[in-house]
């Protein structure tokens, strides 16, 4: 993704306002809809800057048309109409679930790659590209099968994503011939984690406990689980943890991006912009990269996986995405792939 060409000077020192109004090339085919205004503007700007940085350095500045999707379905739909009017033949975004149906309707026959992780949006006609709980669960099961683990427990975290993770774990266990143990209650005190894990396993400790959340309570419970000796694995959300949190979770694992691909670009992003790139920016880069291959005569249903920063991805027939991630281990403050 990083071609050996000089980066445009404007990429290293430019205000958000200047970047937001940047024109696209006249032949741009991919449009990227992001929240460049409103409460989530910082997030949208980070995603946009990652795309601009890669395109500037790759010698194709303005290849992707970036539009402000705002905060409402109406704003996102208007951005989609502008994208189509300006010649986009594929739309990446929006980021949020509630904006996606409006964008699909406004886009008409132009495909929409939603960055949401809500797979039910496929029913609206969107291609769902976000990282879902099921994708992290699949990665955990792949690790379990490679290590011979037979019994998995999940830490109950509540909320929609927690429920989806639990459902995915139970479903995947049936096909993987691995036992999904009863969930460890979210109310479990860290000092009681050993007893709770043993109770979940019917008197025997599980081989793996999966922690899908990153709230304070879940992380304290994960720290306690590590101390019991049980292999503790977090979700992709752990990729955003600060260094002190990683230090406290020493010897735990989590599902995450390919460390070689992601670290190379995130280091470049930090050096050029003095900011951290973040996983959400990598998601935008992967979606734009996949969209560019499709808009050049490809098909979103192509069987060959797209090699992205967040893993190899491809779409199923139902317009949801399969994503192969890595299992990473926290070791002395550093994060290393599990071999």
XYZ file of N, CA and C in Angstrom, residues 105-324:
660
model
N -30.618 3.583 -0.286
C -31.736 4.080 -1.095
C -31.294 5.214 -2.006
N -30.504 6.140 -1.474
C -30.062 7.276 -2.273
C -29.083 6.862 -3.366
N -28.313 5.794 -3.121
C -27.297 5.355 -4.088
C -27.892 4.661 -5.298
N -29.122 4.178 -5.184
C -29.742 3.487 -6.311
C -29.011 2.214 -6.671
N -28.520 2.133 -7.898
C -27.844 0.918 -8.363
C -26.363 0.879 -7.988
N -25.848 1.932 -7.374
C -24.437 1.974 -6.997
C -24.236 1.173 -5.705
N -23.318 0.212 -5.691
C -23.094 -0.604 -4.484
C -22.628 0.234 -3.298
N -23.045 -0.163 -2.094
C -22.684 0.534 -0.869
C -21.971 -0.442 0.068
N -20.739 -0.120 0.453
C -19.995 -0.908 1.442
C -20.110 -0.201 2.785
N -21.052 -0.603 3.595
C -21.225 0.020 4.900
C -20.070 -0.364 5.818
N -19.603 0.598 6.603
C -18.539 0.342 7.569
C -19.094 -0.092 8.922
N -20.409 -0.203 9.016
C -21.034 -0.696 10.239
C -20.720 -2.182 10.415
N -20.840 -2.657 11.659
C -20.644 -4.086 11.921
C -21.962 -4.810 12.160
N -23.073 -4.182 11.790
C -24.394 -4.784 11.965
C -24.746 -5.596 10.721
N -24.649 -6.902 10.817
C -24.868 -7.759 9.649
C -26.310 -7.738 9.156
N -27.260 -7.286 9.976
C -28.650 -7.226 9.515
C -28.822 -6.187 8.417
N -27.846 -5.292 8.262
C -27.945 -4.271 7.217
C -27.839 -4.868 5.816
N -27.366 -6.105 5.710
C -27.309 -6.760 4.397
C -28.707 -6.873 3.795
N -29.713 -6.945 4.645
C -31.090 -7.046 4.154
C -31.531 -5.767 3.449
N -30.862 -4.647 3.713
C -31.204 -3.393 3.044
C -30.541 -3.276 1.676
N -29.629 -4.198 1.377
C -28.892 -4.144 0.124
C -27.451 -3.709 0.288
N -27.055 -3.351 1.503
C -25.672 -2.929 1.739
C -24.746 -4.131 1.850
N -23.497 -3.921 1.460
C -22.441 -4.886 1.726
C -21.830 -4.491 3.069
N -21.853 -5.372 4.054
C -21.461 -5.033 5.425
C -19.986 -5.379 5.631
N -19.167 -4.328 5.811
C -17.720 -4.514 5.870
C -17.136 -4.373 7.269
N -17.916 -3.930 8.240
C -17.393 -3.716 9.581
C -16.933 -5.003 10.246
N -16.107 -4.853 11.280
C -15.607 -6.001 12.028
C -16.676 -6.452 13.012
N -17.192 -7.639 12.829
C -18.292 -8.145 13.645
C -17.784 -9.000 14.804
N -18.603 -9.162 15.844
C -18.227 -10.070 16.935
C -17.946 -11.483 16.433
N -18.695 -11.924 15.422
C -18.509 -13.275 14.906
C -17.122 -13.464 14.297
N -16.558 -12.408 13.712
C -15.241 -12.539 13.102
C -14.164 -12.751 14.165
N -14.273 -12.040 15.277
C -13.325 -12.276 16.367
C -13.509 -13.673 16.950
N -14.768 -14.094 17.093
C -15.048 -15.429 17.620
C -14.472 -16.499 16.695
N -14.625 -16.336 15.397
C -14.067 -17.308 14.448
C -12.553 -17.411 14.613
N -11.898 -16.268 14.829
C -10.451 -16.269 15.018
C -10.069 -17.021 16.293
N -10.849 -16.832 17.351
C -10.596 -17.542 18.604
C -10.737 -19.041 18.407
N -11.755 -19.457 17.661
C -11.955 -20.885 17.434
C -10.859 -21.468 16.555
N -10.383 -20.694 15.594
C -9.257 -21.166 14.799
C -8.040 -21.407 15.659
N -7.798 -20.503 16.598
C -6.697 -20.663 17.541
C -6.921 -21.892 18.419
N -8.161 -22.065 18.904
C -8.472 -23.209 19.770
C -8.200 -24.521 19.059
N -8.622 -24.610 17.810
C -8.424 -25.844 17.054
C -6.940 -26.106 16.798
N -6.174 -25.046 16.572
C -4.747 -25.231 16.289
C -3.968 -25.647 17.532
N -4.503 -25.337 18.711
C -3.800 -25.666 19.962
C -4.396 -26.872 20.680
N -5.487 -27.411 20.138
C -6.115 -28.564 20.761
C -7.029 -28.228 21.923
N -7.355 -26.954 22.111
C -8.273 -26.564 23.183
C -9.661 -27.132 22.903
N -10.339 -27.569 23.932
C -11.642 -28.218 23.766
C -12.787 -27.509 24.484
N -12.470 -26.642 25.452
C -13.520 -26.055 26.274
C -13.319 -24.540 26.368
N -14.332 -23.797 25.888
C -14.255 -22.346 25.858
C -15.374 -21.736 26.704
N -15.016 -20.721 27.466
C -16.002 -19.934 28.204
C -15.918 -18.491 27.724
N -17.009 -17.769 27.860
C -17.036 -16.367 27.478
C -17.409 -15.538 28.698
N -16.816 -14.382 28.812
C -17.146 -13.480 29.902
C -18.366 -12.660 29.486
N -19.424 -12.787 30.210
C -20.661 -12.072 29.898
C -20.433 -10.568 30.070
N -20.771 -9.801 29.041
C -20.517 -8.360 29.108
C -21.772 -7.528 28.901
N -22.865 -8.155 28.464
C -24.088 -7.400 28.237
C -23.999 -6.561 26.979
N -25.074 -5.851 26.668
C -25.100 -5.022 25.475
C -25.286 -5.841 24.217
N -25.540 -5.148 23.116
C -25.809 -5.822 21.847
C -24.595 -6.608 21.370
N -23.408 -5.993 21.421
C -22.213 -6.675 20.927
C -21.877 -7.892 21.789
N -22.072 -7.765 23.096
C -21.825 -8.901 23.980
C -22.761 -10.049 23.678
N -24.010 -9.736 23.425
C -24.991 -10.769 23.085
C -24.642 -11.429 21.758
N -24.198 -10.621 20.798
C -23.822 -11.179 19.500
C -22.603 -12.078 19.634
N -21.659 -11.692 20.475
C -20.465 -12.514 20.675
C -20.830 -13.849 21.303
N -21.716 -13.824 22.299
C -22.142 -15.067 22.948
C -22.866 -15.973 21.967
N -23.746 -15.395 21.178
C -24.484 -16.175 20.181
C -23.539 -16.778 19.151
N -22.564 -15.987 18.701
C -21.606 -16.482 17.711
C -20.765 -17.607 18.288
N -20.349 -17.482 19.549
C -19.537 -18.521 20.174
C -20.307 -19.829 20.278
N -21.550 -19.758 20.689
C -22.359 -20.969 20.819
C -22.600 -21.617 19.460
N -22.840 -20.803 18.435
C -23.070 -21.341 17.089
C -21.803 -21.967 16.516
N -20.685 -21.287 16.679
C -19.419 -21.784 16.125
C -18.986 -23.071 16.826
N -19.283 -23.190 18.121
C -18.878 -24.375 18.874
C -19.525 -25.632 18.314
N -20.747 -25.512 17.836
C -21.451 -26.689 17.311
C -20.764 -27.249 16.073
N -20.238 -26.362 15.229
C -19.589 -26.828 13.998
C -18.127 -27.181 14.217
N -17.518 -26.616 15.255
C -16.087 -26.852 15.500
C -15.839 -28.021 16.441
N -16.908 -28.613 16.967
C -16.779 -29.728 17.917
C -15.962 -29.322 19.138
N -16.217 -28.101 19.590
C -15.601 -27.573 20.799
C -16.727 -27.203 21.754
N -16.556 -27.474 23.022
C -17.606 -27.235 24.000
C -17.648 -25.767 24.413
N -18.811 -25.143 24.231
C -19.031 -23.779 24.712
C -19.613 -23.874 26.114
N -18.841 -23.483 27.115
C -19.271 -23.579 28.500
C -20.220 -22.431 28.845
N -20.959 -22.548 29.936
C -21.818 -21.442 30.371
C -21.012 -20.159 30.567
N -21.619 -19.033 30.220
C -20.935 -17.745 30.330
C -20.608 -17.418 31.784
N -19.474 -16.769 31.987
C -19.092 -16.281 33.301
C -19.846 -14.976 33.544
N -20.607 -14.852 34.617
C -21.434 -13.658 34.839
C -20.617 -12.367 34.878
N -21.206 -11.298 34.330
C -20.541 -9.994 34.323
C -20.369 -9.440 35.721
N -21.151 -9.926 36.672
C -21.082 -9.452 38.057
C -19.958 -10.100 38.860
N -19.232 -11.031 38.242
C -18.162 -11.729 38.952
C -17.073 -10.758 39.413
N -16.734 -10.793 40.680
C -15.655 -9.955 41.189
C -14.309 -10.533 40.743
N -13.356 -9.679 40.418
C -12.050 -10.184 39.968
C -11.446 -11.212 40.913
N -11.589 -11.005 42.221
C -11.009 -11.947 43.179
C -11.721 -13.304 43.173
N -12.905 -13.355 42.571
C -13.655 -14.609 42.488
C -13.564 -15.262 41.114
N -12.708 -14.721 40.250
C -12.684 -15.207 38.865
C -12.290 -16.675 38.776
N -11.334 -17.123 39.564
C -10.926 -18.527 39.516
C -12.079 -19.455 39.818
N -12.831 -19.148 40.881
C -13.981 -19.978 41.249
C -15.059 -19.937 40.166
N -15.260 -18.747 39.566
C -16.283 -18.615 38.535
C -15.922 -19.415 37.286
N -14.668 -19.412 36.919
C -14.233 -20.181 35.754
C -14.370 -21.679 36.014
N -13.995 -22.077 37.203
C -14.110 -23.498 37.541
C -15.585 -23.929 37.571
N -16.452 -23.074 38.054
C -17.879 -23.381 38.085
C -18.443 -23.460 36.673
N -17.994 -22.555 35.796
C -18.438 -22.599 34.401
C -18.062 -23.931 33.761
N -16.895 -24.463 34.133
C -16.422 -25.722 33.561
C -16.872 -26.947 34.314
N -17.838 -26.797 35.219
C -18.343 -27.954 35.951
C -17.321 -28.566 36.879
N -16.469 -27.728 37.429
C -15.459 -28.211 38.358
C -14.068 -28.266 37.773
N -13.951 -28.079 36.467
C -12.652 -28.091 35.788
C -12.468 -26.777 35.043
N -11.292 -26.224 35.092
C -11.033 -24.943 34.429
C -11.170 -25.076 32.912
N -11.719 -24.075 32.246
C -11.775 -24.102 30.778
C -10.380 -23.944 30.189
N -10.269 -24.265 28.908
C -8.986 -24.068 28.229
C -8.788 -22.601 27.852
N -9.891 -21.947 27.471
C -9.836 -20.558 27.009
C -11.027 -19.801 27.583
N -10.792 -18.566 27.987
C -11.895 -17.662 28.308
C -11.791 -16.472 27.357
N -12.917 -16.153 26.709
C -12.960 -15.076 25.721
C -13.610 -13.845 26.342
N -12.951 -12.696 26.206
C -13.431 -11.440 26.793
C -13.701 -10.451 25.653
N -14.959 -10.290 25.234
C -15.234 -9.464 24.060
C -15.252 -7.969 24.304
N -15.256 -7.509 25.554
C -15.414 -6.082 25.853
C -14.139 -5.462 26.386
N -14.141 -4.118 26.463
C -12.979 -3.386 26.983
C -13.378 -2.400 28.079
N -14.568 -2.559 28.641
C -14.923 -1.664 29.738
C -14.050 -1.992 30.951
N -14.031 -1.090 31.909
C -13.125 -1.226 33.063
C -13.351 -2.529 33.812
N -14.606 -2.880 34.033
C -14.918 -4.098 34.767
C -14.406 -5.336 34.029
N -14.646 -5.384 32.721
C -14.220 -6.540 31.928
C -12.703 -6.673 31.926
N -11.989 -5.556 31.873
C -10.527 -5.626 31.855
C -9.969 -6.086 33.198
N -10.589 -5.648 34.296
C -10.156 -6.136 35.611
C -10.405 -7.647 35.724
N -11.531 -8.098 35.203
C -11.828 -9.527 35.219
C -10.842 -10.292 34.347
N -10.481 -9.705 33.209
C -9.508 -10.356 32.324
C -8.150 -10.476 33.010
N -7.734 -9.425 33.713
C -6.473 -9.491 34.460
C -6.494 -10.648 35.456
N -7.629 -10.796 36.141
C -7.749 -11.878 37.119
C -7.752 -13.237 36.435
N -8.381 -13.323 35.270
C -8.421 -14.593 34.541
C -7.019 -15.019 34.121
N -6.207 -14.062 33.684
C -4.824 -14.373 33.300
C -4.073 -14.986 34.480
N -4.313 -14.452 35.666
C -3.605 -14.937 36.856
C -3.972 -16.376 37.215
N -5.121 -16.867 36.740
C -5.510 -18.255 37.015
C -4.763 -19.234 36.125
N -4.107 -18.734 35.081
C -3.401 -19.615 34.152
C -4.216 -20.010 32.943
N -5.486 -19.621 32.908
C -6.331 -19.925 31.747
C -5.972 -18.986 30.598
N -5.878 -19.515 29.393
C -5.613 -18.668 28.230
C -6.749 -17.668 28.071
N -6.424 -16.401 28.157
C -7.418 -15.326 28.105
C -7.249 -14.565 26.799
N -8.340 -14.467 26.030
C -8.280 -13.836 24.712
C -9.339 -12.738 24.625
N -8.916 -11.538 24.254
C -9.822 -10.417 24.049
C -10.190 -10.262 22.585
N -11.048 -9.308 22.308
C -11.524 -9.060 20.948
C -10.655 -8.009 20.258
N -11.023 -7.672 19.025
C -10.306 -6.641 18.266
C -10.311 -5.310 19.001
N -11.333 -5.062 19.819
C -11.393 -3.809 20.571
C -10.163 -3.597 21.451
N -9.520 -4.680 21.831
C -8.318 -4.555 22.667
C -7.181 -3.852 21.924
N -7.254 -3.795 20.610
C -6.200 -3.133 19.833
C -6.084 -1.657 20.186
N -7.153 -1.075 20.727
C -7.150 0.348 21.051
C -6.732 0.630 22.490
N -6.356 -0.399 23.246
C -5.980 -0.191 24.635
C -4.671 0.610 24.747
N -4.610 1.447 25.764
C -3.395 2.218 26.016
C -2.317 1.307 26.588
N -1.070 1.751 26.502
C 0.049 0.926 26.947
C -0.066 0.496 28.405
N -0.480 1.373 29.348
C -0.616 0.900 30.736
C -1.617 -0.241 30.879
N -2.676 -0.217 30.077
C -3.648 -1.304 30.127
C -3.050 -2.593 29.583
N -2.280 -2.475 28.504
C -1.617 -3.659 27.958
C -0.635 -4.240 28.972
N 0.061 -3.367 29.671
C 1.019 -3.837 30.677
C 0.330 -4.665 31.756
N -0.856 -4.238 32.152
C -1.579 -4.962 33.205
C -2.144 -6.284 32.704
N -2.265 -6.411 31.387
C -2.812 -7.633 30.794
C -1.709 -8.528 30.232
N -0.532 -8.413 30.783
C 0.606 -9.206 30.304
C 0.262 -10.697 30.280
N 0.615 -11.352 29.186
C 0.392 -12.773 28.908
C -1.011 -13.074 28.391
N -1.884 -12.064 28.312
C -3.182 -12.272 27.674
C -3.017 -12.168 26.161
N -4.017 -12.599 25.426
C -4.022 -12.522 23.969
C -5.239 -11.720 23.505
N -5.249 -11.328 22.251
C -6.448 -10.732 21.667
C -6.412 -10.895 20.160
N -7.577 -10.855 19.539
C -7.650 -10.946 18.093
C -7.372 -9.560 17.526
N -6.570 -9.505 16.492
C -6.195 -8.194 15.982
C -5.687 -8.225 14.564
N -5.204 -7.083 14.099
C -4.727 -6.970 12.722
C -3.378 -7.639 12.527
N -3.081 -7.933 11.290
C -1.774 -8.471 10.952
C -0.720 -7.481 11.438
N 0.167 -7.887 12.351
C 1.096 -6.921 12.951
C 2.073 -6.321 11.954
N 2.438 -7.055 10.923
C 3.399 -6.526 9.953
C 2.741 -5.446 9.102
N 1.592 -5.758 8.525
C 0.911 -4.786 7.671
C 0.477 -3.555 8.466
N -0.165 -3.796 9.605
C -0.730 -2.695 10.370
C 0.359 -1.821 10.995
N 1.360 -2.435 11.620
C 2.378 -1.657 12.316
C 3.200 -0.813 11.358
N 3.444 -1.334 10.167
C 4.226 -0.567 9.192
C 3.511 0.736 8.842
N 2.217 0.634 8.559
C 1.481 1.826 8.165
C 1.182 2.734 9.357
N 0.885 2.145 10.513
C 0.593 2.989 11.674
C 1.834 3.773 12.106
N 3.008 3.172 11.960
C 4.250 3.883 12.283
C 4.472 5.038 11.310
N 4.160 4.795 10.049
C 4.292 5.845 9.032
C 3.304 6.974 9.312
N 2.082 6.616 9.664
C 1.044 7.597 9.990
C 1.499 8.464 11.159
N 2.062 7.832 12.196
C 2.526 8.551 13.376
C 3.680 9.503 13.018
N 4.587 9.038 12.184
C 5.738 9.853 11.821
C 5.333 11.066 10.989
N 4.353 10.890 10.109
C 3.957 11.972 9.218
C 2.998 12.967 9.868
N 2.071 12.450 10.688
C 1.006 13.302 11.220
C 1.058 13.496 12.730
N 1.986 12.792 13.402
C 2.123 12.890 14.857
C 0.814 12.533 15.558
N 0.138 11.528 15.038
C -1.099 11.013 15.609
C -1.074 9.496 15.527
N -1.907 8.864 16.359
C -2.068 7.423 16.265
C -3.139 7.103 15.225
N -2.899 6.100 14.426
C -3.820 5.796 13.340
C -5.098 5.127 13.824
N -4.983 4.089 14.609
C -6.167 3.424 15.130
C -6.752 2.408 14.159
N -7.442 1.431 14.722
C -8.030 0.353 13.939
C -9.131 0.856 13.019
N -9.895 1.858 13.452
C -11.012 2.333 12.646
C -10.525 2.962 11.345
N -9.358 3.609 11.385
C -8.781 4.162 10.168
C -8.339 3.042 9.235
N -7.797 1.974 9.806
C -7.408 0.820 8.996
C -8.617 0.202 8.318
N -9.763 0.206 8.999
C -10.981 -0.322 8.395
C -11.349 0.472 7.145
N -11.243 1.795 7.227
C -11.545 2.637 6.070
C -10.586 2.356 4.926
N -9.298 2.192 5.249
C -8.314 1.901 4.208
C -8.601 0.567 3.526
N -8.948 -0.441 4.310
C -9.259 -1.747 3.731
C -10.478 -1.662 2.821
N -11.509 -0.957 3.265
C -12.729 -0.860 2.477
C -12.488 -0.114 1.171
N -11.720 0.975 1.244
C -11.409 1.730 0.032
C -10.565 0.882 -0.915
N -9.585 0.165 -0.366
C -8.755 -0.687 -1.214
C -9.559 -1.757 -1.922
N -10.463 -2.410 -1.193
C -11.316 -3.424 -1.801
C -12.236 -2.805 -2.837
N -12.785 -1.631 -2.519
C -13.681 -0.968 -3.455
C -12.963 -0.596 -4.740
N -11.723 -0.177 -4.633
C -10.971 0.194 -5.834
C -10.727 -1.006 -6.736
N -10.496 -2.171 -6.166
C -10.319 -3.356 -6.999
C -11.627 -3.735 -7.671
N -12.734 -3.536 -6.969
C -14.037 -3.875 -7.553
C -14.433 -2.892 -8.638
N -14.135 -1.611 -8.424
C -14.546 -0.608 -9.402
C -13.718 -0.673 -10.673
N -12.616 -1.374 -10.622
C -11.783 -1.535 -11.812
C -12.123 -2.821 -12.567
N -13.382 -3.207 -12.532
C -13.828 -4.365 -13.290
C -13.984 -5.618 -12.484
N -13.676 -5.553 -11.178
C -13.814 -6.730 -10.337
C -15.234 -6.913 -9.854
N -15.433 -7.843 -8.954
C -16.742 -8.149 -8.397
C -16.583 -8.270 -6.890
N -17.508 -7.676 -6.132
C -17.417 -7.752 -4.683
C -17.532 -9.178 -4.191
N -18.087 -10.050 -5.010
C -18.213 -11.453 -4.613
C -17.029 -12.291 -5.072
N -15.965 -11.670 -5.503
C -14.818 -12.436 -5.976
C -14.324 -13.365 -4.878
N -13.953 -14.570 -5.251
C -13.585 -15.577 -4.261
C -12.218 -15.325 -3.648
N -11.353 -14.626 -4.367
C -10.026 -14.346 -3.842
C -10.123 -13.308 -2.725
N -9.447 -13.541 -1.611
C -9.499 -12.619 -0.489
C -8.692 -11.360 -0.782
N -9.167 -10.252 -0.219
C -8.426 -9.002 -0.301
C -7.505 -8.929 0.915
N -6.232 -8.698 0.703
C -5.254 -8.669 1.790
C -5.235 -7.285 2.413
N -5.976 -7.133 3.517
C -6.095 -5.836 4.154
C -5.283 -5.718 5.419
N -5.285 -4.519 5.990
C -4.569 -4.277 7.236
C -5.182 -5.045 8.396
N -6.505 -5.220 8.355
C -7.205 -5.937 9.420
C -7.420 -7.403 9.080
N -6.660 -7.919 8.147
C -6.770 -9.324 7.785
C -7.300 -9.513 6.380
N -7.263 -10.742 5.925
C -7.771 -11.075 4.592
C -9.291 -11.128 4.641
N -9.937 -10.466 3.696
C -11.394 -10.362 3.706
C -11.990 -10.750 2.355
N -13.197 -11.250 2.420
C -13.990 -11.471 1.215
C -15.450 -11.530 1.619
N -16.330 -11.272 0.649
C -17.760 -11.248 0.921
C -18.407 -12.601 0.658
N -19.367 -12.931 1.506
C -20.204 -14.101 1.280
C -21.334 -13.735 0.333
N -22.105 -14.754 -0.047
C -23.254 -14.512 -0.919
C -24.302 -13.615 -0.268
N -24.328 -13.611 1.055
C -25.330 -12.807 1.758
C -24.861 -11.381 2.025
N -23.764 -10.960 1.393
C -23.237 -9.597 1.481
C -22.627 -9.254 2.837
N -22.314 -10.236 3.621
C -21.545 -10.009 4.838
C -20.112 -10.467 4.591
N -19.217 -9.974 5.431
C -17.791 -10.138 5.173
C -17.171 -11.210 6.054
N -16.333 -12.032 5.472
C -15.483 -12.934 6.236
C -14.118 -12.267 6.384
N -13.575 -12.331 7.584
C -12.297 -11.662 7.843
C -11.406 -12.576 8.678
N -10.196 -12.814 8.204
C -9.239 -13.648 8.913
C -8.267 -12.751 9.657
